[in-house]
mmCIF file with all atom_site columns, C-alpha atoms in Angstrom:
data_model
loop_
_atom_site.group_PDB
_atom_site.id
_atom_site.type_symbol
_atom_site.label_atom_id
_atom_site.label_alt_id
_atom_site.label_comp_id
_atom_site.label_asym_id
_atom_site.label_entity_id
_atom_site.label_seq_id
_atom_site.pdbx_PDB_ins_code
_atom_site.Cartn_x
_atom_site.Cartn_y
_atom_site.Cartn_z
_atom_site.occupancy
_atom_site.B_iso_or_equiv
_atom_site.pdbx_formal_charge
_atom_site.auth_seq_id
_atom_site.auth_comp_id
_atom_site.auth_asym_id
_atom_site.auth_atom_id
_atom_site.pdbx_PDB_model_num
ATOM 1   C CA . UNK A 1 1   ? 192.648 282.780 47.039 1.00 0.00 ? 9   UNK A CA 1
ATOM 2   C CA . UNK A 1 2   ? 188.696 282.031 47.005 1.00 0.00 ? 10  UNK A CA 1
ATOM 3   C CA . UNK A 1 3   ? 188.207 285.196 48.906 1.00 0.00 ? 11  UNK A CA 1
ATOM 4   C CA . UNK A 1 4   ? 190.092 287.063 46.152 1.00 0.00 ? 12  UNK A CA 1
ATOM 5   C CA . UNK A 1 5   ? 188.118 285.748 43.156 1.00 0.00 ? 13  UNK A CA 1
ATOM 6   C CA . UNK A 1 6   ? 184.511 286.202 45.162 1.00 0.00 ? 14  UNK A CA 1
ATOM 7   C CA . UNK A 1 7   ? 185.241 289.603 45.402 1.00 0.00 ? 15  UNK A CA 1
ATOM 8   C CA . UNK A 1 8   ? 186.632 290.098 41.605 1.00 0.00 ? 16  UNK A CA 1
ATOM 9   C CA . UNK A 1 9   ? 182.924 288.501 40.621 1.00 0.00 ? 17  UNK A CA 1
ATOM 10  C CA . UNK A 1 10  ? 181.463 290.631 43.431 1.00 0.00 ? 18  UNK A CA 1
ATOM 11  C CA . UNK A 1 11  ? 182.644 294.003 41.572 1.00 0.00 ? 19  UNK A CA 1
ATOM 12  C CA . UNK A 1 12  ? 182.007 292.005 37.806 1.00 0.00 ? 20  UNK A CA 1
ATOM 13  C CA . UNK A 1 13  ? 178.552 292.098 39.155 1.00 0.00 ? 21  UNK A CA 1
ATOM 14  C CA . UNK A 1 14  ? 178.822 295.285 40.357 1.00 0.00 ? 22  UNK A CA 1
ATOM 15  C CA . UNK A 1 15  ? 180.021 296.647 37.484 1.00 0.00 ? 23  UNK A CA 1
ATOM 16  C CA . UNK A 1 16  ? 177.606 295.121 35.319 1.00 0.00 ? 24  UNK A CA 1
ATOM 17  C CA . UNK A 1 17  ? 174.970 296.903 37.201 1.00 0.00 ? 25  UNK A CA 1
ATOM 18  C CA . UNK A 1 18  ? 177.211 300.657 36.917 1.00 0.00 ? 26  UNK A CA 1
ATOM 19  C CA . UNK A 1 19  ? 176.781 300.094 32.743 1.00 0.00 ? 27  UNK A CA 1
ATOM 20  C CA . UNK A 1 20  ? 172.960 300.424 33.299 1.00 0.00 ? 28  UNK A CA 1
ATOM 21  C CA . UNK A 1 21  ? 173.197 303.453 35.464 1.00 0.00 ? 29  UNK A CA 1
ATOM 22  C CA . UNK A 1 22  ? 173.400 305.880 32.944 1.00 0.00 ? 30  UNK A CA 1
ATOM 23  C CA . UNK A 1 23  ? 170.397 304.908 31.283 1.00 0.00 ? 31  UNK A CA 1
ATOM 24  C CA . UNK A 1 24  ? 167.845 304.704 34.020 1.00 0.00 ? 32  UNK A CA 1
ATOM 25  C CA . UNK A 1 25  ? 169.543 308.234 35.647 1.00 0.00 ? 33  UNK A CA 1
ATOM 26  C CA . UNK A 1 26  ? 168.992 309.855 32.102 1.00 0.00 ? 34  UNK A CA 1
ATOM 27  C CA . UNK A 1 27  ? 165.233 307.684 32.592 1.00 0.00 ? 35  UNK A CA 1
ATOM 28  C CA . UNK A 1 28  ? 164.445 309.651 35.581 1.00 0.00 ? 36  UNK A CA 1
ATOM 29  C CA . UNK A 1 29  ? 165.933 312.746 34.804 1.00 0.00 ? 37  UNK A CA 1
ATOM 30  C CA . UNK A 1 30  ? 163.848 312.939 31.108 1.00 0.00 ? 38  UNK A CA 1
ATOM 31  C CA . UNK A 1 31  ? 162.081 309.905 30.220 1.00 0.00 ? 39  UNK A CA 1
ATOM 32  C CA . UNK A 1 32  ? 162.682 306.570 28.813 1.00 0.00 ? 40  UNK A CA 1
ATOM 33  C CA . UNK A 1 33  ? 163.333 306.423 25.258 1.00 0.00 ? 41  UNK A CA 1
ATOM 34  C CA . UNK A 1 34  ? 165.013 303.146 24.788 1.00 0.00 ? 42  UNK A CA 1
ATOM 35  C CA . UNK A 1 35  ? 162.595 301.247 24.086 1.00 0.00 ? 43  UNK A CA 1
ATOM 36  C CA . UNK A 1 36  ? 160.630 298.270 25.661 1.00 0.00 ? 44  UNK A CA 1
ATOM 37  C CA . UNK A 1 37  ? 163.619 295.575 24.829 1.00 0.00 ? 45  UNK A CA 1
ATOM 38  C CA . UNK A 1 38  ? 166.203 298.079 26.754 1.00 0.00 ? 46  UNK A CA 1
ATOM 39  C CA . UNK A 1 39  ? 163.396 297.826 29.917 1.00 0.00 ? 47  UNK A CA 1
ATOM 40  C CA . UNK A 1 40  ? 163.410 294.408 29.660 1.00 0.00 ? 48  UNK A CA 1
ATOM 41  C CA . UNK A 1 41  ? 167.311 293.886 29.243 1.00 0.00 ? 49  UNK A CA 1
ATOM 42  C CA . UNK A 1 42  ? 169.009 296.518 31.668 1.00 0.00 ? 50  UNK A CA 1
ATOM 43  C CA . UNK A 1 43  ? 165.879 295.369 34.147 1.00 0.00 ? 51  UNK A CA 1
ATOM 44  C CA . UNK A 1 44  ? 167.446 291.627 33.897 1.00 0.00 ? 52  UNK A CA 1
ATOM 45  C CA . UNK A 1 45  ? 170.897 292.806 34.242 1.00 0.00 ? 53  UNK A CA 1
ATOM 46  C CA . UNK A 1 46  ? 170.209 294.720 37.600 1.00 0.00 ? 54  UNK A CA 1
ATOM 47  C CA . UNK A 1 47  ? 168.271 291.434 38.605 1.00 0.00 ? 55  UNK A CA 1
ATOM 48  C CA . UNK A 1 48  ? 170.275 289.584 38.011 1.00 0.00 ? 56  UNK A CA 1
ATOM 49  C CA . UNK A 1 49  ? 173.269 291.080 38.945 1.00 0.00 ? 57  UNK A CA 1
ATOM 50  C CA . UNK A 1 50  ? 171.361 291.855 42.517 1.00 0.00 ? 58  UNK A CA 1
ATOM 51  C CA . UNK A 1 51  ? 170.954 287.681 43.047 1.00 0.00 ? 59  UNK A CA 1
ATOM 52  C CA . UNK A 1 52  ? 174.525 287.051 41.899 1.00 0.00 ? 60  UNK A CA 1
ATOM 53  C CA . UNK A 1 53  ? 175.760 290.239 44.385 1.00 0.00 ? 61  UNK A CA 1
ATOM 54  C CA . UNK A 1 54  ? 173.566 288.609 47.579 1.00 0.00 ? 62  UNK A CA 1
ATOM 55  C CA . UNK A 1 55  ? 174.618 284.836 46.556 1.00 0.00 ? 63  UNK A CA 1
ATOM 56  C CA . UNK A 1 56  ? 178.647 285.783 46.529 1.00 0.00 ? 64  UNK A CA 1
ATOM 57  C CA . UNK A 1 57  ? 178.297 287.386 49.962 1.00 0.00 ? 65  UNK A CA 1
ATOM 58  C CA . UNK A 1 58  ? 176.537 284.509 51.119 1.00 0.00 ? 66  UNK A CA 1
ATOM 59  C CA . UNK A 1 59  ? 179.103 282.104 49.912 1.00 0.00 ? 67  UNK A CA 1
ATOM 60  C CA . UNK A 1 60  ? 181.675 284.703 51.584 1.00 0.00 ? 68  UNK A CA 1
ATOM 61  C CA . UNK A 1 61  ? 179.721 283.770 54.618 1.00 0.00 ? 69  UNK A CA 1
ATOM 62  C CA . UNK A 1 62  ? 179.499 280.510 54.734 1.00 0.00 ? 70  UNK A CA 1
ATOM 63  C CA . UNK A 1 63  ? 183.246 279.669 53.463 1.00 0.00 ? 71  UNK A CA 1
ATOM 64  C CA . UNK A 1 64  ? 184.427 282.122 56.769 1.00 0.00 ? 72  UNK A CA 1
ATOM 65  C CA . UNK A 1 65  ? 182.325 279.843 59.014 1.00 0.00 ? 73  UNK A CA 1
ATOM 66  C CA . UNK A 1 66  ? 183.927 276.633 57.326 1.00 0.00 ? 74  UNK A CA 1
ATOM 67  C CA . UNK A 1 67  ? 187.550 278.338 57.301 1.00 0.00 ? 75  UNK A CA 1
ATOM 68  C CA . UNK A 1 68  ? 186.925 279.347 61.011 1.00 0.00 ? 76  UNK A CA 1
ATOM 69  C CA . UNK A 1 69  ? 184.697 275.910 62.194 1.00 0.00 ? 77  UNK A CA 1
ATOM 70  C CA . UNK A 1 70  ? 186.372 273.223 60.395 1.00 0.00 ? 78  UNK A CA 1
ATOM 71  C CA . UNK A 1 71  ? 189.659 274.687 59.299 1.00 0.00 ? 79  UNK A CA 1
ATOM 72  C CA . UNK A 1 72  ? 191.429 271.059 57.973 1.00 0.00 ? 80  UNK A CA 1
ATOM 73  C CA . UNK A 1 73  ? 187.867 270.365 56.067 1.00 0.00 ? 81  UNK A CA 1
ATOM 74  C CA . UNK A 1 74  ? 188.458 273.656 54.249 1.00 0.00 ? 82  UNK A CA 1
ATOM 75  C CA . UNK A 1 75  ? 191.670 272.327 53.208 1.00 0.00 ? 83  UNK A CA 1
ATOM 76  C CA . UNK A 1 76  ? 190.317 269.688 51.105 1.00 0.00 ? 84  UNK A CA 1
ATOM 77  C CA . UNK A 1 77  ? 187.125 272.121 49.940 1.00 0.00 ? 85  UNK A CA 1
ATOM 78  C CA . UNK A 1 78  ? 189.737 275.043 48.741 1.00 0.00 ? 86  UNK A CA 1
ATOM 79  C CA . UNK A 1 79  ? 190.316 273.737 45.323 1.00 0.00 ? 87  UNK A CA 1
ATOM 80  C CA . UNK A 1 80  ? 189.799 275.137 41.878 1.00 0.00 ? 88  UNK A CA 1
ATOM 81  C CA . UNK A 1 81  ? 187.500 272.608 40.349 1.00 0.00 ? 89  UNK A CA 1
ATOM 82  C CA . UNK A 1 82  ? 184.855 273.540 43.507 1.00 0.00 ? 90  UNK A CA 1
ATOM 83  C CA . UNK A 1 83  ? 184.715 277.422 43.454 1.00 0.00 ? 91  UNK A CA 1
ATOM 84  C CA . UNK A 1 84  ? 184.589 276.940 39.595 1.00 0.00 ? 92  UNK A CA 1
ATOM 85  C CA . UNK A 1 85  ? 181.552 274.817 40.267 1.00 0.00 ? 93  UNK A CA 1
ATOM 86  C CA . UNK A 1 86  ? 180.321 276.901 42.721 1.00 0.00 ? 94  UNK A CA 1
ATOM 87  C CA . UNK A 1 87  ? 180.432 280.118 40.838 1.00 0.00 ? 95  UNK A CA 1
ATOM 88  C CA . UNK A 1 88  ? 179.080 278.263 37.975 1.00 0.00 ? 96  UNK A CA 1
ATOM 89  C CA . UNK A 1 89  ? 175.699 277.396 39.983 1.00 0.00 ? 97  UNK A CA 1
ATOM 90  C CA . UNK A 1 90  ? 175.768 280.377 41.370 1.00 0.00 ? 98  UNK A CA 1
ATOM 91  C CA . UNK A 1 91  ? 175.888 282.940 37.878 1.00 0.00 ? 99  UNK A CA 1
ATOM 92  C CA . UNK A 1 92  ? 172.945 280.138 36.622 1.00 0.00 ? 100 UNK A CA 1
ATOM 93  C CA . UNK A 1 93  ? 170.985 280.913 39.963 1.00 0.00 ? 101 UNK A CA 1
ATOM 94  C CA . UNK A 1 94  ? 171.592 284.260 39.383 1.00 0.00 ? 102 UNK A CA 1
ATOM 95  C CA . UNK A 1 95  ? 170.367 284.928 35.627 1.00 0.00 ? 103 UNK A CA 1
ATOM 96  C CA . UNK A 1 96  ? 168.036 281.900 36.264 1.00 0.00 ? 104 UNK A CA 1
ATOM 97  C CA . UNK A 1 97  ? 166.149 283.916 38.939 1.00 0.00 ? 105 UNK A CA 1
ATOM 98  C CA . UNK A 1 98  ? 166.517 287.320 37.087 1.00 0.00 ? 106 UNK A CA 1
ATOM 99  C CA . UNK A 1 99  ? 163.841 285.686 34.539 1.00 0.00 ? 107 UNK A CA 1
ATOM 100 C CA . UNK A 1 100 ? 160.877 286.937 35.532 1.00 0.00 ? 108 UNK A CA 1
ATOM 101 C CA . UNK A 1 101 ? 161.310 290.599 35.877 1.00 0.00 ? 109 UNK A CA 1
ATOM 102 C CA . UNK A 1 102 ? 160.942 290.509 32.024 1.00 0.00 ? 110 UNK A CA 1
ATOM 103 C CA . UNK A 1 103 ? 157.725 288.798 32.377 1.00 0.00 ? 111 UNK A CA 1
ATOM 104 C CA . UNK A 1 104 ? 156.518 291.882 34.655 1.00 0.00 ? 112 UNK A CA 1
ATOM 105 C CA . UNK A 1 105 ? 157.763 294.932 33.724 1.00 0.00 ? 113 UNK A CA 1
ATOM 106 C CA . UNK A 1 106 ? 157.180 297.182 30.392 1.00 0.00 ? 114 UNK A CA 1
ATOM 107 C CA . UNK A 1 107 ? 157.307 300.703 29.617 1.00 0.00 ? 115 UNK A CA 1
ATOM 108 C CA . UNK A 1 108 ? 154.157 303.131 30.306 1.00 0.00 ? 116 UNK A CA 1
ATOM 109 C CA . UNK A 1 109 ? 153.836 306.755 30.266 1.00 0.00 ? 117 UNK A CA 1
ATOM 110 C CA . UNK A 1 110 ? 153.274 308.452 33.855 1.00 0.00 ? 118 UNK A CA 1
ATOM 111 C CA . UNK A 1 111 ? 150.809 310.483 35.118 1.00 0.00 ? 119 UNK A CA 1
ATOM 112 C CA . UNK A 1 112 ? 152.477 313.465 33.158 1.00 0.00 ? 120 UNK A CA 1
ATOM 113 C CA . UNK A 1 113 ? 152.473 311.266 30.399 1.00 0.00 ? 121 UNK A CA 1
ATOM 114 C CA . UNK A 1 114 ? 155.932 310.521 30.062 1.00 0.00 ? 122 UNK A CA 1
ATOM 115 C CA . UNK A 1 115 ? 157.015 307.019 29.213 1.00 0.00 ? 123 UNK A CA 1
ATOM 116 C CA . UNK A 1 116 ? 158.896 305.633 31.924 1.00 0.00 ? 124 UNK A CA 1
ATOM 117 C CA . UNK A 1 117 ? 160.575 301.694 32.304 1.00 0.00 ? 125 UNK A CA 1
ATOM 118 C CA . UNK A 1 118 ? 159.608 300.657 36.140 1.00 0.00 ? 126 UNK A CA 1
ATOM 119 C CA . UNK A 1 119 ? 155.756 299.666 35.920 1.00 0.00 ? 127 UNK A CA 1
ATOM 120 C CA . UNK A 1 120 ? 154.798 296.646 37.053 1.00 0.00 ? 128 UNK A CA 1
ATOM 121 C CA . UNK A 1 121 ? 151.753 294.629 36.989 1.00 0.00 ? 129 UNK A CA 1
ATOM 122 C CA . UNK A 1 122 ? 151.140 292.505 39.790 1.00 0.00 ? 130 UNK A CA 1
ATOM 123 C CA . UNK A 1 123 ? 147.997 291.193 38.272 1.00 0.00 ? 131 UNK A CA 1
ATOM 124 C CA . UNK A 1 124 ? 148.003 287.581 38.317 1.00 0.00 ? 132 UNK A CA 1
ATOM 125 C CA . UNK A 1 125 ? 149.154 284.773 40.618 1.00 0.00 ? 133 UNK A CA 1
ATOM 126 C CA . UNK A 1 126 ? 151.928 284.129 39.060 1.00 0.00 ? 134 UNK A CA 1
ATOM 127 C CA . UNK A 1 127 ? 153.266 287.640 39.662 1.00 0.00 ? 135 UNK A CA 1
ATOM 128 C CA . UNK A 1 128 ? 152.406 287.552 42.718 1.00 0.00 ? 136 UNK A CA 1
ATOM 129 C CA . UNK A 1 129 ? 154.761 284.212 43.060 1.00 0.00 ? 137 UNK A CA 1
ATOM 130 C CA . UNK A 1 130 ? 157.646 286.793 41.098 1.00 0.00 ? 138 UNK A CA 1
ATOM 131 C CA . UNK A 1 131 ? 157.476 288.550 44.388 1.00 0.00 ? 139 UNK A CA 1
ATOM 132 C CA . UNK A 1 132 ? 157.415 286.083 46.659 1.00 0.00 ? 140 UNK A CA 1
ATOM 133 C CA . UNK A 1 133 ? 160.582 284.218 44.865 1.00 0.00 ? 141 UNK A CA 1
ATOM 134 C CA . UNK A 1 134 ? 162.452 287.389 44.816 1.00 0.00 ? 142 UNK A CA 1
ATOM 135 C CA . UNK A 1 135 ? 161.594 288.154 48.315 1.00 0.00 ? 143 UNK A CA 1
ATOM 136 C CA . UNK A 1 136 ? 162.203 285.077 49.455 1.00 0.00 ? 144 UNK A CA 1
ATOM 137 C CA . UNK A 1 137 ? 165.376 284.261 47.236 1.00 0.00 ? 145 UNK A CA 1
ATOM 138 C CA . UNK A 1 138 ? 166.625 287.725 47.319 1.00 0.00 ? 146 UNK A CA 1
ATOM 139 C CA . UNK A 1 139 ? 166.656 288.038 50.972 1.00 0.00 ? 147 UNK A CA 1
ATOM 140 C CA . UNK A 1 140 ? 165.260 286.088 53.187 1.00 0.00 ? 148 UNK A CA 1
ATOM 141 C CA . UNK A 1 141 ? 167.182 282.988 52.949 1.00 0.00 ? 149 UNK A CA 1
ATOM 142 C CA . UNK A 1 142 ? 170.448 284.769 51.988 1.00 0.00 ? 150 UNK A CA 1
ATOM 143 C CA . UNK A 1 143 ? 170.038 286.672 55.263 1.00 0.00 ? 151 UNK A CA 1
ATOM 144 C CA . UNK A 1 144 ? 168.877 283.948 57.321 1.00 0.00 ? 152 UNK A CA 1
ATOM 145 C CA . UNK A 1 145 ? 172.384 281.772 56.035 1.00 0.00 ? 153 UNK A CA 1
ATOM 146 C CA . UNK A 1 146 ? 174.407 285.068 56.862 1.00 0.00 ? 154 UNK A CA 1
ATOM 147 C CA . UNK A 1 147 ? 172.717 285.787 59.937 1.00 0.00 ? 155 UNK A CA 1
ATOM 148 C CA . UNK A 1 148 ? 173.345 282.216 61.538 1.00 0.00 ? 156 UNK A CA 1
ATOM 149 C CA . UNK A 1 149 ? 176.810 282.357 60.018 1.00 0.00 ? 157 UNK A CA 1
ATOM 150 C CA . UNK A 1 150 ? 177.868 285.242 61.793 1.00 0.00 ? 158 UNK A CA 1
ATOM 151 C CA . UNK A 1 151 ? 176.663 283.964 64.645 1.00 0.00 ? 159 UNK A CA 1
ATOM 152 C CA . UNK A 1 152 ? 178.144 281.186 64.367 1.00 0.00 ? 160 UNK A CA 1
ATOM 153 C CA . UNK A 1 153 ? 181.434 282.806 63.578 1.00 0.00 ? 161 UNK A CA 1
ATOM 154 C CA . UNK A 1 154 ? 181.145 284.966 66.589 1.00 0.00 ? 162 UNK A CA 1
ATOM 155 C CA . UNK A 1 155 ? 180.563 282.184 68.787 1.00 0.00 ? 163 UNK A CA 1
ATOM 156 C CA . UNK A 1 156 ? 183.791 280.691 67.724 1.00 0.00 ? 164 UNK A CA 1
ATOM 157 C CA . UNK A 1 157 ? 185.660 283.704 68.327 1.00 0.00 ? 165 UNK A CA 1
ATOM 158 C CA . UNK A 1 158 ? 184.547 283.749 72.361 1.00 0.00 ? 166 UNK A CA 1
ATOM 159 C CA . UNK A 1 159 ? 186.302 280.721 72.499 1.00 0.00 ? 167 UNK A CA 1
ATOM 160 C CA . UNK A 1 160 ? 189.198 282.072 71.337 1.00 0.00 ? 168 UNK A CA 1
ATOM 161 C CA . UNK A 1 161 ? 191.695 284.236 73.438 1.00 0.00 ? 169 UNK A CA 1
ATOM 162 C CA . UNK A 1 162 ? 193.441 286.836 71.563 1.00 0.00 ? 170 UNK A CA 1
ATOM 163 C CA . UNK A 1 163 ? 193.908 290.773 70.782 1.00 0.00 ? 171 UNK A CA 1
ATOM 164 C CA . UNK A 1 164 ? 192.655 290.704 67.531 1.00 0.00 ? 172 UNK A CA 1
ATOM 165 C CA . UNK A 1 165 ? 189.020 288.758 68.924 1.00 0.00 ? 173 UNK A CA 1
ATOM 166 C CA . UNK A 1 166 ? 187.709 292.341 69.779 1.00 0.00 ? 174 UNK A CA 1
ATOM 167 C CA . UNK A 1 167 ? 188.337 294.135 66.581 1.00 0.00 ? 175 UNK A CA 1
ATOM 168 C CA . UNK A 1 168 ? 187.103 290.804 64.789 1.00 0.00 ? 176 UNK A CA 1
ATOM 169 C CA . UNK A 1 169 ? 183.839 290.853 67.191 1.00 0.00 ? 177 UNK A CA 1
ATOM 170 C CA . UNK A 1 170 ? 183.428 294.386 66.505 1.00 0.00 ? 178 UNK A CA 1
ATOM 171 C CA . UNK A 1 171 ? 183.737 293.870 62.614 1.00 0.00 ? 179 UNK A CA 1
ATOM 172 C CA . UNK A 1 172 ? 181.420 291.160 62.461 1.00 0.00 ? 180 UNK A CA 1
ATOM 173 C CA . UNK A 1 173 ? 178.954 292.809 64.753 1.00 0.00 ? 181 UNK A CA 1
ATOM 174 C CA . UNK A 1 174 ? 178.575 296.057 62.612 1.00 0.00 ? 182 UNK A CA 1
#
């Protein structure tokens, strides 16, 4: 099902994310010795991986509402050829928007002088638009579409008589 393969490239994107967690725990534990190309690249990865984990729970969100709102539209949308599509623009999003965190960050030693891959510059406008894209792509739509999905989703579910509502209401509440 569509749920099924959303939440296989949830925990690929997950995963990716685990393969960079020995490095930065051995970073903060010691220092970083990698190198400024490992910065860069396990940086992107975690980026990246971030956008794609926030865009699959927001398609997760959105194809509920459609499943729940307009059950014989989802019929016709529940095809291979559109998730493919989907998850296509969505991975391209993903490492698309994951871009500029190379641009900003680079390896400097600390105050103890140990080098250490987190510093970043916010220096120019165009960092300062990094920030503001990552902000605003990273969360605030993504919660804004989840936000009035569930809430859309919920008000569907007063309408609806049943056991299961409560535990449903409940789940979607927390």
């Amino acid at each position: 099902s569509h749920t099924v393969v959303l939440i296989l490239h949830l925990a690929i994107a997950d995963l990716l994310v685990l393969i960079t967690l020995p490095l930065w725990i051995y970073s903060l534990a010691n220092s970083w010795i990698f190198g400024q190309v490992m910065c860069k690249a396990t940086a992107y990865v975690v980026n990246a991986c971030m956008y794609s984990s926030v865009f699959l729970l927001t398609i997760m969100s959105v194809e509920r509402l459609v499943a729940i709102r307009y059950p014989f539209k989802m019929l016709g949308l529940k095809n291979v050829d559109m998730l493919k599509k989907c998850l296509g623009v969505m991975w391209f999003s993903a490492f698309l928007l994951g871009i500029p965190v190379i641009l900003t960050l680079y390896v400097d030693k600390n105050d103890d002088g140990t080098p250490q891959c987190a510093f970043k510059k916010f220096t120019s406008v165009s960092e300062l638009f990094c920030v503001c894209l990552e902000t605003s792509m990273g969360f605030v739509i993504p919660f804004s579409i989840l936000a009035i999905c569930y809430c859309q989703v919920a008000r569907e579910l007063k309408q609806i008589r049943s056991t299961a509502k409560r535990r449903t209401t409940v789940l979607i509440s927390s």
